[in-house]
Amino acid sequence: NAGVTQTPKFQVLKTGQSMTLQCAQDMNHEYMSWYRQDPGMGLRLIHYSVGAGITDQGEVPNGYNVSRSTTEDFPLRLLSAAPSQTSVYFCASSYSVTGLDNTGELFFGEGSRLTVL
Amino acid sequence: GESVGLHLPTLSVQEGDNSIINCAYSNSASDYFIWYKQESGKGPQFIIDIRSNMDKRQGQRVTVLLNKTVKHLSLQIAATQPGDSAVYFCAENIEANNLFFGTGTRLTVIP
């Protein structure tokens, strides 16, 4: 299985440009999420989805949009990139993160490193 | 909001010794905790989890201890190997469908 696939792995943008980070999973997971990772701050949740057609905000949603038209895909859109969005972005999927019915293990992609100039 | 914290940002151990990585959490409502390992340039990988109705859980060479009285979580790695060198994160499930991560501890294994 490919697991969670993110593209692109690296991207450089100019301030004000828009772009979409792609995420796809082949494990039939209902739950998908986007995190950003900054030095010394761990991973912070941007947006998440508990199934197709359902999305919700995480801890740091401003400046990002998401949609979930299929179970497999969960793209993250930067509407107008800012230098503060320079970060490493991780997409993750899971059966559940509550651990109630199964392990709450999140399966992470390899990350997308974004630099905004 | 509540956040997960770590006592030590870095930890160095000799190969073959046991490692203990600590994590403090502040939300007493948290009922599920997970440890992740992140190697350089990769995404985090699941190590072990524990629910709040348990105080200990063991895996292969790893043990997680949960002390709800002092809101403390620890990850013990037995016979630490060079391949264990990584950043370790604890995460807690406070709200449904959200996992909150700590800032991480970097473990360096000295050969």
CSV table of N, CA and C in Angstrom, one decimal, chain A residues 31 35 37 40-43 45 48 50 57-59 90 97-100 102-106 108-110, chain B residues 31-32 34 36 38 41-46 49 51 87 89 93 95-104:
chain,number,residue,atom,x,y,z
A,31,TYR,N,-11.1,9.5,8.6
A,31,TYR,CA,-10.5,10.7,9.2
A,31,TYR,C,-9.2,11.1,8.5
A,35,TYR,N,-1.5,19.0,9.4
A,35,TYR,CA,-0.8,19.7,10.5
A,35,TYR,C,0.3,20.5,9.8
A,37,GLN,N,4.2,21.9,11.0
A,37,GLN,CA,5.3,21.7,12.0
A,37,GLN,C,6.3,22.8,11.8
A,40,GLY,N,10.4,24.0,17.3
A,40,GLY,CA,10.1,24.3,18.7
A,40,GLY,C,8.7,24.3,19.0
A,41,MET,N,7.8,24.0,18.0
A,41,MET,CA,6.4,24.2,18.3
A,41,MET,C,5.6,22.9,18.0
A,42,GLY,N,6.3,21.8,17.7
A,42,GLY,CA,5.6,20.6,17.5
A,42,GLY,C,4.7,20.6,16.3
A,43,LEU,N,3.7,19.8,16.3
A,43,LEU,CA,2.7,19.8,15.2
A,43,LEU,C,1.4,20.5,15.7
A,45,LEU,N,-2.6,21.4,14.5
A,45,LEU,CA,-3.7,21.0,13.6
A,45,LEU,C,-4.3,22.1,12.9
A,48,TYR,N,-9.3,19.4,9.7
A,48,TYR,CA,-9.5,17.9,9.7
A,48,TYR,C,-10.9,17.6,9.1
A,50,VAL,N,-13.8,14.3,9.0
A,50,VAL,CA,-14.2,12.9,9.6
A,50,VAL,C,-14.9,12.1,8.5
A,57,GLN,N,-12.4,23.0,11.5
A,57,GLN,CA,-11.2,23.8,11.8
A,57,GLN,C,-10.4,23.1,12.9
A,58,GLY,N,-9.1,23.2,12.9
A,58,GLY,CA,-8.3,22.8,14.0
A,58,GLY,C,-7.8,24.0,14.8
A,59,GLU,N,-6.6,23.9,15.2
A,59,GLU,CA,-6.0,24.9,16.1
A,59,GLU,C,-5.6,26.2,15.3
A,90,PHE,N,2.2,18.4,7.1
A,90,PHE,CA,1.9,16.9,7.1
A,90,PHE,C,0.4,16.7,7.0
A,97,VAL,N,-9.3,9.0,15.8
A,97,VAL,CA,-8.2,9.5,16.7
A,97,VAL,C,-8.7,9.4,18.2
A,98,THR,N,-9.8,8.8,18.4
A,98,THR,CA,-10.3,8.7,19.8
A,98,THR,C,-9.9,7.4,20.4
A,99,GLY,N,-9.5,6.5,19.6
A,99,GLY,CA,-9.1,5.2,20.1
A,99,GLY,C,-10.2,4.3,20.7
A,100,LEU,N,-11.4,4.8,20.4
A,100,LEU,CA,-12.5,4.0,21.1
A,100,LEU,C,-12.8,2.7,20.4
A,102,ASN,N,-10.8,1.5,17.8
A,102,ASN,CA,-9.6,0.9,17.2
A,102,ASN,C,-8.5,1.8,17.7
A,103,THR,N,-7.3,1.5,17.4
A,103,THR,CA,-6.2,2.3,17.7
A,103,THR,C,-6.4,3.7,17.1
A,104,GLY,N,-6.0,4.7,17.8
A,104,GLY,CA,-6.1,6.1,17.2
A,104,GLY,C,-4.9,6.5,16.4
A,105,GLU,N,-4.2,5.5,15.9
A,105,GLU,CA,-3.0,5.8,15.2
A,105,GLU,C,-3.2,6.6,14.0
A,106,LEU,N,-2.5,7.7,13.8
A,106,LEU,CA,-2.5,8.5,12.7
A,106,LEU,C,-1.4,8.1,11.7
A,108,PHE,N,1.0,9.2,8.8
A,108,PHE,CA,1.4,10.5,8.2
A,108,PHE,C,2.0,10.3,6.9
A,109,GLY,N,1.9,11.3,6.1
A,109,GLY,CA,2.7,11.4,4.8
A,109,GLY,C,4.1,11.8,5.1
A,110,GLU,N,4.9,12.0,4.1
A,110,GLU,CA,6.3,12.3,4.3
A,110,GLU,C,6.5,13.8,4.5
B,31,ASP,N,-8.3,11.6,27.6
B,31,ASP,CA,-8.6,10.2,27.9
B,31,ASP,C,-7.8,9.2,27.0
B,32,TYR,N,-7.0,9.8,26.1
B,32,TYR,CA,-6.3,8.9,25.2
B,32,TYR,C,-5.0,9.6,24.8
B,34,ILE,N,-1.0,9.1,22.8
B,34,ILE,CA,-0.2,8.4,21.9
B,34,ILE,C,1.2,8.9,21.9
B,36,TYR,N,4.6,9.2,19.4
B,36,TYR,CA,5.1,9.1,18.0
B,36,TYR,C,6.6,9.3,18.0
B,38,GLN,N,9.6,10.6,15.2
B,38,GLN,CA,9.8,11.2,14.0
B,38,GLN,C,11.3,11.2,13.6
B,41,GLY,N,13.5,14.2,8.4
B,41,GLY,CA,12.9,14.2,7.0
B,41,GLY,C,11.7,13.3,6.8
B,42,LYS,N,11.2,12.8,7.8
B,42,LYS,CA,10.1,11.9,7.7
B,42,LYS,C,8.9,12.3,8.5
B,43,GLY,N,7.7,11.7,8.2
B,43,GLY,CA,6.6,12.0,9.0
B,43,GLY,C,6.6,11.2,10.3
B,44,PRO,N,5.8,11.6,11.3
B,44,PRO,CA,5.8,10.9,12.6
B,44,PRO,C,5.2,9.5,12.4
B,45,GLN,N,5.7,8.6,13.2
B,45,GLN,CA,5.3,7.2,13.2
B,45,GLN,C,4.8,6.8,14.5
B,46,PHE,N,3.7,6.1,14.6
B,46,PHE,CA,3.1,5.6,15.8
B,46,PHE,C,4.0,4.6,16.5
B,49,ASP,N,0.1,3.5,22.3
B,49,ASP,CA,-0.9,4.3,22.8
B,49,ASP,C,-1.4,3.8,24.2
B,51,ARG,N,-4.9,4.3,27.0
B,51,ARG,CA,-6.2,5.0,27.4
B,51,ARG,C,-6.1,5.4,28.9
B,87,VAL,N,13.1,12.3,17.1
B,87,VAL,CA,12.3,13.2,18.0
B,87,VAL,C,11.1,12.4,18.4
B,89,PHE,N,7.3,12.5,20.2
B,89,PHE,CA,6.2,13.4,20.6
B,89,PHE,C,5.2,12.6,21.3
B,93,ASN,N,-5.6,13.2,23.1
B,93,ASN,CA,-7.0,13.4,22.5
B,93,ASN,C,-7.8,14.1,23.5
B,95,GLU,N,-10.3,16.7,22.6
B,95,GLU,CA,-11.6,16.8,22.0
B,95,GLU,C,-11.8,15.7,20.9
B,96,ALA,N,-13.0,15.3,20.7
B,96,ALA,CA,-13.3,14.3,19.7
B,96,ALA,C,-12.6,14.7,18.4
B,97,ASN,N,-11.9,13.8,17.8
B,97,ASN,CA,-11.3,14.0,16.5
B,97,ASN,C,-10.1,14.9,16.4
B,98,ASN,N,-9.6,15.4,17.5
B,98,ASN,CA,-8.4,16.2,17.5
B,98,ASN,C,-7.3,15.6,18.4
B,99,LEU,N,-6.1,15.5,17.8
B,99,LEU,CA,-5.0,15.1,18.6
B,99,LEU,C,-4.1,16.3,18.8
B,100,PHE,N,-3.7,16.6,20.0
B,100,PHE,CA,-2.8,17.7,20.3
B,100,PHE,C,-1.4,17.2,20.6
B,101,PHE,N,-0.4,17.7,19.9
B,101,PHE,CA,0.9,17.2,20.1
B,101,PHE,C,1.8,18.2,21.0
B,102,GLY,N,2.7,17.6,21.7
B,102,GLY,CA,3.7,18.3,22.4
B,102,GLY,C,4.8,18.8,21.5
B,103,THR,N,5.8,19.5,22.0
B,103,THR,CA,6.8,20.1,21.2
B,103,THR,C,7.9,19.1,20.8
B,104,GLY,N,8.0,18.0,21.5
B,104,GLY,CA,8.9,16.9,21.1
B,104,GLY,C,10.2,16.9,22.0
